Short mmCIF file of C-alpha atoms in Angstrom, two decimals:
data_model
loop_
_atom_site.label_atom_id
_atom_site.label_comp_id
_atom_site.label_asym_id
_atom_site.label_seq_id
_atom_site.Cartn_x
_atom_site.Cartn_y
_atom_site.Cartn_z
CA MET A 1 71.75 116.09 122.07
CA ASN A 2 75.38 115.23 121.27
CA LEU A 3 75.54 111.83 119.58
CA LYS A 4 79.26 111.57 120.44
CA GLU A 5 78.19 110.95 124.03
CA TYR A 6 76.55 107.79 122.72
CA GLY A 7 79.73 106.48 121.08
CA TYR A 8 79.46 108.13 117.65
CA ASN A 9 83.11 108.40 116.59
CA ASP A 10 85.28 108.81 113.48
CA PHE A 11 84.68 105.18 112.42
CA PHE A 12 80.93 105.79 112.02
CA ALA A 13 81.16 109.44 110.95
CA ALA A 14 83.42 108.49 108.02
CA GLN A 15 80.92 105.85 106.89
CA PHE A 16 78.01 108.25 107.08
CA ALA A 17 79.90 110.91 105.09
CA GLU A 18 80.72 108.44 102.29
CA LEU A 19 77.14 107.25 101.83
CA GLU A 20 75.07 108.80 99.07
CA LEU A 21 72.05 109.66 101.19
CA PRO A 22 69.24 112.20 100.93
CA GLU A 23 70.21 115.45 102.66
CA GLN A 24 67.49 115.19 105.29
CA LEU A 25 68.95 112.03 106.83
CA ILE A 26 71.00 112.31 110.02
CA PRO A 27 72.98 109.78 112.07
CA GLY A 28 71.31 108.13 115.05
CA ARG A 29 71.77 105.17 117.39
CA VAL A 30 69.27 102.51 118.42
CA THR A 31 68.89 102.61 122.23
CA ALA A 32 66.05 100.11 122.77
CA VAL A 33 64.24 97.40 120.83
CA PHE A 34 60.61 96.56 121.48
CA LYS A 35 58.28 94.19 119.62
CA HIS A 36 57.16 96.49 116.81
CA VAL A 37 59.18 99.67 117.27
CA MET A 38 62.60 100.93 118.36
CA ARG A 39 63.89 103.90 120.29
CA VAL A 40 66.65 105.99 118.75
CA VAL A 41 68.82 108.90 119.86
CA SER A 42 70.07 111.60 117.50
CA ALA A 43 70.76 115.33 117.39
CA ASP A 44 66.97 115.73 117.58
CA GLY A 45 66.79 113.93 120.93
CA GLU A 46 65.42 110.49 121.78
CA HIS A 47 62.24 109.24 120.12
CA LEU A 48 60.58 106.22 118.50
CA ALA A 49 61.49 104.87 115.08
CA LYS A 50 60.73 102.03 112.71
CA THR A 51 62.39 100.73 109.56
CA LYS A 52 61.58 102.21 106.17
CA SER A 53 59.85 99.32 104.42
CA SER A 54 61.43 99.81 100.99
CA SER A 55 64.94 99.97 102.46
CA PHE A 56 64.73 96.62 104.27
CA ARG A 57 62.36 94.66 102.04
CA ASP A 58 65.08 92.27 100.79
CA ALA A 59 67.47 92.59 103.74
CA LEU A 60 68.73 89.56 105.64
CA ARG A 61 67.54 89.23 109.21
CA THR A 62 71.02 90.03 110.55
CA ASP A 63 71.07 93.28 108.55
CA TRP A 64 68.04 94.74 110.33
CA PRO A 65 68.62 97.37 113.06
CA ALA A 66 69.49 96.07 116.52
CA ILE A 67 70.28 97.77 119.80
CA GLY A 68 73.60 99.58 119.57
CA ASP A 69 73.41 100.06 115.80
CA PHE A 70 74.23 103.43 114.25
CA VAL A 71 71.73 104.25 111.51
CA ALA A 72 70.85 106.76 108.82
CA LEU A 73 67.69 108.34 110.19
CA GLU A 74 64.82 110.30 108.73
CA SER A 75 63.96 112.17 111.90
CA HIS A 76 60.37 112.95 112.91
CA PRO A 77 60.62 113.73 116.67
CA SER A 78 56.90 114.48 117.01
CA ASP A 79 55.94 111.30 115.16
CA THR A 80 57.75 108.04 114.33
CA SER A 81 61.15 108.40 112.63
CA LEU A 82 62.27 106.15 109.78
CA ILE A 83 65.52 104.15 109.64
CA HIS A 84 66.90 104.02 106.09
CA LYS A 85 70.19 102.19 106.59
CA VAL A 86 72.33 100.45 109.20
CA LEU A 87 75.99 101.51 109.27
CA GLU A 88 78.75 98.89 109.26
CA ARG A 89 79.18 97.34 112.69
CA LYS A 90 82.49 97.11 114.52
CA SER A 91 81.24 94.29 116.78
CA ILE A 92 78.16 92.11 116.93
CA PHE A 93 76.67 89.54 119.30
CA LEU A 94 74.58 86.84 117.63
CA ARG A 95 72.51 84.08 119.19
CA ASP A 96 70.81 81.09 117.57
CA ASP A 97 67.09 81.37 116.99
CA PRO A 98 64.98 78.83 118.94
CA ASP A 99 63.52 77.83 115.56
CA PRO A 100 66.22 75.71 113.84
CA ASP A 101 64.94 76.82 110.42
CA MET A 102 65.54 80.49 111.19
CA PRO A 103 68.86 82.42 110.90
CA PRO A 104 70.60 83.85 114.00
CA GLN A 105 69.31 86.86 115.94
CA VAL A 106 71.37 90.00 116.54
CA VAL A 107 71.36 90.65 120.30
CA ALA A 108 73.53 93.79 120.29
CA ALA A 109 76.02 95.68 118.13
CA ASN A 110 78.91 98.15 118.37
CA PHE A 111 80.17 97.50 121.88
CA ASP A 112 83.76 97.73 123.09
CA TYR A 113 83.54 95.29 125.99
CA CYS A 114 81.45 92.20 126.61
CA PHE A 115 80.88 91.78 130.37
CA LEU A 116 80.20 88.13 131.17
CA VAL A 117 78.37 88.29 134.48
CA ASN A 118 78.41 85.32 136.87
CA SER A 119 77.30 85.15 140.49
CA ALA A 120 79.23 83.72 143.43
CA ASN A 121 76.53 81.27 144.53
CA ASP A 122 75.14 77.84 143.65
CA ASP A 123 74.21 79.07 140.15
CA PHE A 124 77.91 79.40 139.25
CA ASN A 125 78.57 77.33 136.12
CA ILE A 126 81.98 77.16 134.44
CA ASN A 127 80.61 75.34 131.37
CA ARG A 128 78.16 78.17 130.79
CA LEU A 129 81.00 80.67 131.14
CA GLU A 130 83.05 78.88 128.46
CA ARG A 131 80.02 79.04 126.16
CA TYR A 132 79.65 82.79 126.80
CA LEU A 133 83.39 83.30 126.29
CA THR A 134 83.17 81.56 122.91
CA VAL A 135 80.43 83.93 121.73
CA ALA A 136 82.16 86.97 123.27
CA TRP A 137 85.50 86.29 121.56
CA ASN A 138 83.67 85.89 118.26
CA SER A 139 81.85 89.22 118.64
CA GLY A 140 84.86 91.41 117.88
CA ALA A 141 84.86 93.02 121.36
CA ASN A 142 86.98 92.43 124.46
CA PRO A 143 85.52 89.97 126.99
CA VAL A 144 85.62 90.79 130.71
CA ILE A 145 84.45 88.39 133.43
CA VAL A 146 82.52 89.92 136.34
CA LEU A 147 81.79 87.80 139.43
CA THR A 148 78.96 89.43 141.37
CA LYS A 149 77.70 88.98 144.95
CA ALA A 150 81.29 88.55 146.10
CA ASP A 151 80.61 89.68 149.67
CA LEU A 152 77.96 86.97 150.14
CA SER A 153 80.16 83.99 149.28
CA ASP A 154 82.39 81.90 151.52
CA LYS A 155 83.82 80.18 148.41
CA LEU A 156 85.08 83.28 146.61
CA SER A 157 88.66 82.01 146.27
CA TYR A 158 87.40 78.76 144.74
CA TYR A 159 85.24 80.61 142.18
CA MET A 160 88.06 83.03 141.30
CA ASP A 161 90.49 80.13 140.75
CA GLN A 162 87.96 78.47 138.45
CA LEU A 163 87.45 81.67 136.45
CA ASN A 164 91.15 82.52 136.13
CA ALA A 165 91.89 78.97 134.96
CA ALA A 166 89.22 79.20 132.25
CA ALA A 167 89.85 82.81 131.23
CA PHE A 168 93.39 82.61 129.73
CA GLY A 169 94.26 86.28 130.26
CA VAL A 170 90.71 87.67 130.25
CA PRO A 171 90.34 90.21 133.09
CA VAL A 172 88.34 88.86 136.05
CA PHE A 173 86.73 91.19 138.61
CA ALA A 174 84.98 90.18 141.84
CA VAL A 175 82.42 92.84 142.79
CA ASP A 176 79.55 93.43 145.14
CA SER A 177 76.95 95.90 143.90
CA ILE A 178 75.58 96.63 147.37
CA SER A 179 78.80 97.35 149.30
CA GLY A 180 80.71 98.64 146.26
CA THR A 181 83.53 96.10 146.57
CA GLY A 182 85.59 95.91 143.37
CA LEU A 183 83.62 98.58 141.48
CA ASP A 184 86.45 101.13 141.39
CA GLU A 185 88.76 98.58 139.75
CA LEU A 186 86.06 97.77 137.21
CA ARG A 187 85.40 101.45 136.43
CA SER A 188 89.12 102.08 135.87
CA LEU A 189 88.96 99.75 132.86
CA LEU A 190 86.45 101.97 131.06
CA SER A 191 86.52 105.40 129.39
CA PRO A 192 83.65 107.81 128.51
CA GLY A 193 82.06 107.03 125.14
CA GLU A 194 82.80 103.32 125.37
CA THR A 195 79.98 100.79 125.22
CA ILE A 196 79.69 97.60 127.25
CA VAL A 197 77.12 94.84 126.82
CA LEU A 198 76.11 92.71 129.80
CA LEU A 199 75.56 89.00 129.23
CA GLY A 200 74.52 86.46 131.81
CA SER A 201 71.68 84.29 132.99
CA SER A 202 68.76 85.55 135.04
CA GLY A 203 69.49 86.55 138.61
CA VAL A 204 73.27 86.94 138.34
CA GLY A 205 73.01 90.64 139.19
CA LYS A 206 73.24 92.45 135.85
CA SER A 207 70.61 95.05 136.75
CA SER A 208 72.17 95.63 140.18
CA LEU A 209 75.55 96.08 138.48
CA VAL A 210 74.10 98.73 136.14
CA ASN A 211 72.63 100.59 139.12
CA ALA A 212 75.93 100.40 141.01
CA LEU A 213 77.96 101.69 138.05
CA ALA A 214 75.42 104.49 137.52
CA GLY A 215 75.32 105.45 141.19
CA GLU A 216 71.52 105.49 141.01
CA GLU A 217 68.66 103.13 140.29
CA ARG A 218 68.32 102.69 136.54
CA MET A 219 67.03 99.13 136.47
CA LYS A 220 64.48 97.20 138.49
CA THR A 221 66.01 94.39 140.52
CA SER A 222 64.68 91.30 142.27
CA GLY A 223 66.06 88.77 144.70
CA ILE A 224 67.01 85.16 144.07
CA ARG A 225 65.10 81.99 144.94
CA GLU A 226 66.63 80.51 148.06
CA ASP A 227 66.00 76.91 147.02
CA ASP A 228 68.23 76.93 143.93
CA ALA A 229 69.99 80.35 143.97
CA ARG A 230 68.47 81.21 140.58
CA GLY A 231 67.02 84.59 139.85
CA ARG A 232 63.84 85.89 138.34
CA HIS A 233 63.74 87.80 135.05
CA THR A 234 63.97 91.55 135.69
CA THR A 235 65.10 92.84 132.28
CA THR A 236 62.38 92.17 129.69
CA HIS A 237 63.89 93.89 126.66
CA ARG A 238 67.25 95.15 125.41
CA GLU A 239 67.97 98.67 126.52
CA MET A 240 70.87 101.13 126.47
CA HIS A 241 71.83 103.41 129.36
CA LEU A 242 74.14 106.43 129.27
CA LEU A 243 75.67 106.60 132.75
CA PRO A 244 76.78 109.83 134.48
CA SER A 245 80.40 108.68 134.02
CA GLY A 246 79.93 108.71 130.22
CA ILE A 247 79.98 104.92 129.96
CA ILE A 248 77.26 103.37 127.79
CA VAL A 249 75.70 100.10 129.01
CA ILE A 250 73.54 97.70 127.01
CA ASP A 251 71.53 95.42 129.28
CA THR A 252 69.98 92.25 127.88
CA PRO A 253 67.40 89.78 129.26
CA GLY A 254 68.88 86.75 131.00
CA MET A 255 69.62 83.83 128.69
CA ARG A 256 70.03 80.33 130.08
CA GLY A 257 70.12 78.75 126.65
CA LEU A 258 72.76 80.33 124.42
CA GLY A 259 73.84 78.75 121.16
CA ILE A 260 77.34 79.51 119.87
CA GLY A 261 76.21 79.88 116.26
CA ASN A 262 79.15 79.77 113.85
CA ALA A 263 81.70 81.07 116.36
CA ALA A 264 84.68 79.02 115.14
CA ALA A 265 87.21 81.75 115.96
CA GLY A 266 85.68 82.23 119.39
CA LEU A 267 85.88 78.50 120.13
CA GLU A 268 89.59 78.45 119.27
CA GLU A 269 90.24 81.44 121.51
CA THR A 270 88.26 80.09 124.49
CA PHE A 271 89.91 76.66 124.32
CA GLN A 272 93.34 77.81 123.19
CA ASP A 273 95.02 75.44 125.66
CA ILE A 274 93.46 72.42 123.95
CA GLU A 275 94.15 73.89 120.50
CA GLU A 276 97.85 74.22 121.41
CA ILE A 277 98.00 70.63 122.70
CA ALA A 278 96.25 69.38 119.54
CA GLN A 279 99.03 70.81 117.39
CA GLN A 280 101.32 68.13 118.87
CA CYS A 281 99.15 65.24 117.64
CA ARG A 282 100.83 62.79 115.26
CA PHE A 283 98.13 63.23 112.59
CA GLY A 284 96.91 66.59 111.32
CA ASP A 285 93.32 65.32 110.99
CA CYS A 286 93.26 63.76 114.46
CA SER A 287 89.75 63.62 115.95
CA HIS A 288 91.27 63.43 119.47
CA HIS A 289 89.45 60.24 120.35
CA ASN A 290 91.24 56.92 119.67
CA GLU A 291 94.01 57.76 117.21
CA PRO A 292 97.58 56.73 118.05
CA GLY A 293 99.84 59.61 119.00
CA CYS A 294 96.97 61.89 120.11
CA ALA A 295 98.48 64.56 122.35
CA VAL A 296 95.04 65.53 123.67
CA GLN A 297 94.31 62.00 124.92
CA ASP A 298 97.81 61.85 126.43
CA ALA A 299 97.12 65.11 128.30
CA LEU A 300 93.86 63.67 129.62
CA GLU A 301 95.64 60.52 130.84
CA ASN A 302 98.46 62.35 132.63
CA GLY A 303 96.08 64.90 134.18
CA THR A 304 97.45 68.05 132.51
CA LEU A 305 94.08 68.53 130.78
CA ALA A 306 90.87 68.46 132.84
CA ARG A 307 88.29 65.98 131.54
CA LYS A 308 85.40 68.37 132.28
CA HIS A 309 87.10 71.12 130.25
CA TYR A 310 87.73 68.66 127.40
CA ALA A 311 84.12 67.38 127.49
CA ASN A 312 82.75 70.92 127.15
CA TRP A 313 85.11 71.56 124.23
CA GLU A 314 83.86 68.40 122.53
CA LYS A 315 80.24 69.41 123.11
CA LEU A 316 80.74 72.89 121.64
CA ARG A 317 82.71 71.52 118.67
CA LYS A 318 79.78 69.23 117.80
CA GLU A 319 77.38 72.15 118.18
CA LEU A 320 79.55 74.27 115.88
CA ALA A 321 79.69 71.53 113.24
CA TYR A 322 75.90 71.13 113.39
CA ASN A 323 75.38 74.89 113.03
CA GLU A 324 77.69 75.04 110.03
CA ARG A 325 75.72 72.27 108.31
CA LYS A 326 72.44 73.96 109.20
CA ASN A 327 73.72 77.30 107.88
CA ASN A 328 74.67 75.71 104.56
CA ILE A 329 71.17 74.24 104.25
CA LEU A 330 69.58 77.61 105.04
CA LEU A 331 71.74 79.32 102.42
CA MET A 332 70.76 76.75 99.82
CA ARG A 333 67.07 77.27 100.67
CA GLN A 334 67.45 81.04 100.40
CA ASP A 335 69.19 80.74 97.03
CA LYS A 336 66.48 78.38 95.79
CA GLN A 337 63.71 80.76 96.91
CA GLN A 338 65.52 83.71 95.34
CA TRP A 339 65.87 81.95 91.98
CA LYS A 340 62.22 80.88 92.11
CA ALA A 341 61.21 84.52 92.59
CA ILE A 342 63.45 85.68 89.72
CA SER A 343 62.08 82.95 87.44
CA LYS A 344 58.50 83.87 88.37
CA GLN A 345 59.15 87.56 87.59
CA HIS A 346 60.75 86.60 84.27
CA ARG A 347 57.76 84.48 83.23
CA ALA A 348 55.39 87.29 84.19
CA LYS A 349 57.04 89.79 81.82
CA PRO A 350 55.09 90.26 78.54
CA LYS A 351 56.90 88.95 75.48
CA LYS A 352 57.92 91.48 72.84
CA LYS A 353 56.06 91.27 69.55
CA VAL A 354 58.21 90.51 66.51
#
């Protein structure tokens, strides 16, 4: 199997060549993540793998292998292979752990495009899109907005106007996976060997989009509930698909709750219109609430800035500030635990006799 078909390029090959690794190790890529094991692809084909315990004993949670990662692999095709090291990532998508005391989770790595999938029905939510855009801009990849079920909507123009207003230059495609509307335009954006990750809530049509791009059924699909237009979970784990066109797709389970983590750069990019207005405020430390000479409040009063857009910006700014404080506390706890372990080891060492 040719790993280049799975996106292995000069960026990763150069890293692998520079590492001082045992000769038996080969490059591989993680193509699926299950509860206790992963699936990898390498020159030896596709098979199961797990981490080598001694290599990841002291590793941070975000340094463990995730779907899309390129790894140094001890290959055992007839058994379970061992992952020794994760190569440097060129992009990464993180989400907050439901447990506030835990660090973020890596959802996917090493993708070129982040497809933010929305559906043209009553589940359309512009605030959710701005949240996804914030995370996507922070990932290091290029965001693309995909509006699915376009042929079923009588409000398509309204949805497209909403998306284009929020996107600030991000490409927006309206597609229908059943009829094929808009798929050719979407395919023209992509080249063989490139990886895309699909992000969106349940029922927006991610699995149907994968099947349409592949030209065959790769993913199970289900309908939507008629009472609220929301879908049922069809993807239960993260999985990679190599399509006949040479495009690589990472599908992820639907996520209604998505924290922005520490995506400060992504927040600035998503709300660049407000950031530009804020530069005109009289005071550099303006909180954009009640200060005199606040350009943001002036824009709200004269209608050049939408209050809903501003409210979502405020909400995500507070979330970002909270996450930064939480991250500092977690780091302090980790440092404290590390020094406790070092002190314990030091006390356990036998004293030299004089």
